[in-house]
Tab-separated table of C-alpha atoms and ligand atoms in Angstrom:
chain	number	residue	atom	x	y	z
S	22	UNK	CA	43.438	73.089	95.601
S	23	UNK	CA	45.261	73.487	98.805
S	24	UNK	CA	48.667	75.205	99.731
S	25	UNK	CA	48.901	77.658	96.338
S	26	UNK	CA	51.949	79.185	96.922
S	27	UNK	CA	54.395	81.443	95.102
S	28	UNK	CA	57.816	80.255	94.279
S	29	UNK	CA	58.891	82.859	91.974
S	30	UNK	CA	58.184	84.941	89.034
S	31	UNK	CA	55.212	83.242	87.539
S	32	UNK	CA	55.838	80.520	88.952
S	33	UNK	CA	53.970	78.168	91.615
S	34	UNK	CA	53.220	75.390	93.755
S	35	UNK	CA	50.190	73.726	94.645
S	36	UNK	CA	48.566	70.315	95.988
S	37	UNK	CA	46.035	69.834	93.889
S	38	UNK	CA	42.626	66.884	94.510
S	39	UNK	CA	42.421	64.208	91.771
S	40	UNK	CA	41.727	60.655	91.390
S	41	UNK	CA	44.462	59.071	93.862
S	42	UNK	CA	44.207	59.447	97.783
S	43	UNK	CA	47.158	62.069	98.130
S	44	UNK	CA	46.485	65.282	96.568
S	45	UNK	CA	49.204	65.645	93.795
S	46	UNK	CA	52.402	67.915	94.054
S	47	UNK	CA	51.910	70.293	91.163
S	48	UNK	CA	54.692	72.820	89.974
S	49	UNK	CA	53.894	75.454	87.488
S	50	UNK	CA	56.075	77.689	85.620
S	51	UNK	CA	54.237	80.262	83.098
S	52	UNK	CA	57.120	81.894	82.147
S	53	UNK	CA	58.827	78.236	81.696
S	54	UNK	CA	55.900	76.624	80.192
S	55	UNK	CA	57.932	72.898	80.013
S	56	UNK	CA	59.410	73.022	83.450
S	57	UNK	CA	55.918	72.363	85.043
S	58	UNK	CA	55.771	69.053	86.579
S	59	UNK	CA	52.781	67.035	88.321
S	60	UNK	CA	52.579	63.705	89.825
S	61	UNK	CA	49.923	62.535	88.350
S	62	UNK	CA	49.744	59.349	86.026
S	63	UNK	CA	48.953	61.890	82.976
S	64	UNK	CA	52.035	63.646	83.511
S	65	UNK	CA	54.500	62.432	85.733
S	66	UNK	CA	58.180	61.870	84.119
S	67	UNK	CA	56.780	63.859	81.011
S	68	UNK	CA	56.562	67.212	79.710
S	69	UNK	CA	52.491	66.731	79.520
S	70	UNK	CA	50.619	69.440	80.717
S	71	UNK	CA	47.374	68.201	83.012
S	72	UNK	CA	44.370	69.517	83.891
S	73	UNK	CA	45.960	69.997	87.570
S	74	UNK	CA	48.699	72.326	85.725
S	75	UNK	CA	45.921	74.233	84.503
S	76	UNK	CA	43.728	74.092	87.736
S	77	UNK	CA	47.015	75.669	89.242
S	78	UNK	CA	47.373	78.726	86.848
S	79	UNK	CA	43.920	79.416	87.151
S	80	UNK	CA	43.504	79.404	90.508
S	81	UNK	CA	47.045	81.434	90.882
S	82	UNK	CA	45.028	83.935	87.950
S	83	UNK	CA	41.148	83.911	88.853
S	84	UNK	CA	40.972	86.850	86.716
S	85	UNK	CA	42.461	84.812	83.489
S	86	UNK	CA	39.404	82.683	83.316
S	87	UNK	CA	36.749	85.214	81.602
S	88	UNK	CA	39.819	86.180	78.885
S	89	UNK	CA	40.428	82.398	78.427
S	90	UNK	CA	36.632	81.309	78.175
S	91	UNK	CA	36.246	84.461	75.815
S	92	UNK	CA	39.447	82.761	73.476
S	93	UNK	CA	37.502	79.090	73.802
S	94	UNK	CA	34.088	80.346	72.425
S	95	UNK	CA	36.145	82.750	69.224
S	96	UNK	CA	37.943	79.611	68.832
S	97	UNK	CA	34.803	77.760	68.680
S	98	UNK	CA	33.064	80.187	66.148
S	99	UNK	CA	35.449	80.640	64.142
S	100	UNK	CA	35.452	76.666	63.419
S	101	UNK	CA	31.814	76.980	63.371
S	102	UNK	CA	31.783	79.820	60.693
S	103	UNK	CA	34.442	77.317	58.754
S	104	UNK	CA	32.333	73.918	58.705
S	105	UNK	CA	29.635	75.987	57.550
S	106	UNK	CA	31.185	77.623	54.819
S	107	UNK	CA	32.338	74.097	53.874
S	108	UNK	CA	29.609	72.344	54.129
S	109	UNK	CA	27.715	75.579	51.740
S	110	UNK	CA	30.341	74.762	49.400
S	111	UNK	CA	29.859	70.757	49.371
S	112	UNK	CA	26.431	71.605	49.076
S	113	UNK	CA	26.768	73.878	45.575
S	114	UNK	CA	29.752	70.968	44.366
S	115	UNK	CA	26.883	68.157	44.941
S	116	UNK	CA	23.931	70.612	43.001
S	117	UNK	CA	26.142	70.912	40.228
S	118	UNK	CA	26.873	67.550	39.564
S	119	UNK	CA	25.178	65.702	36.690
S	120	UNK	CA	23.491	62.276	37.905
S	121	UNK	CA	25.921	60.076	36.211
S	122	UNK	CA	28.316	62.086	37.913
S	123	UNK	CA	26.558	62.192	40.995
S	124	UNK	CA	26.377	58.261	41.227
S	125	UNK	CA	30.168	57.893	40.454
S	126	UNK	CA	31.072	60.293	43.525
S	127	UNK	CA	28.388	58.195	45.862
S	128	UNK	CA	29.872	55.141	44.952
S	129	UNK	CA	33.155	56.604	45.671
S	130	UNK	CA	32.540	58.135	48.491
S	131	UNK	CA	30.730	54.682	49.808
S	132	UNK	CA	34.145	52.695	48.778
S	133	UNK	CA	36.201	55.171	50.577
S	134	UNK	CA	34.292	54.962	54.039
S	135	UNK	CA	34.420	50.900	53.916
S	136	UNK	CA	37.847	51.345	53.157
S	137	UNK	CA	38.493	53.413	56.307
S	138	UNK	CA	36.462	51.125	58.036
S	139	UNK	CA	38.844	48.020	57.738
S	140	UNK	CA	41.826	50.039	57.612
S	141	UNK	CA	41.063	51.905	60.825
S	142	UNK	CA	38.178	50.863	63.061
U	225	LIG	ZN1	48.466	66.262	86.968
């Protein structure tokens, strides 16, 4: 990160180190979320936001980090504490089933994941 510089109301400029020789020329504007440009292959002549983008806001708000780790890992539990309530209830549909039942859903289940296979992979 070199040359972080103000140009505005939340907004900034930086040169920021990535794979290429030159640093690239990264504008960010929080307040203008899709008028944020880098040179980078990810983004250039897009509205993508890179990870230089976001190296910029964070090193223009060091004290954003902890709040935006803390969002990640609620985030994270939260999808956690969702699989697992799926997975409780998979496991109560599967002990219910009969075993005639239970071999028609296995055998379903086995044609629908060759199916994906040839349709996708
Ligand atoms: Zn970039």
């Amino acid at each position: 990160m070199k040359n972080l510089r103000p140009v505005g109301k939340g907004a900034f400029d930086a040169e920021v180190e990535g794979s290429a020789n030159l640093p690239y020329t990264v504008h960010v504007d929080t307040a203008h979320v899709r008028q944020s440009y880098c040179d980078c292959p990810h983004a250039a002549g897009t509205r993508r936001i890179c990870k230089h983008m976001v190296a910029t806001v964070f090193a223009a708000y060091p004290q954003q980090i902890d709040a935006f780790k803390w969002e990640v890992e609620q985030a994270e539990l939260e999808y956690k504490r969702e699989e697992e309530a799926h997975r409780a209830e998979l496991v109560r549909y599967v002990n219910s089933l009969k075993k005639g039942e239970l071999r028609k859903a296995l055998l379903d289940a086995l044609i629908e994941l060759e199916e994906r296979r040839d349709r996708w992979w």
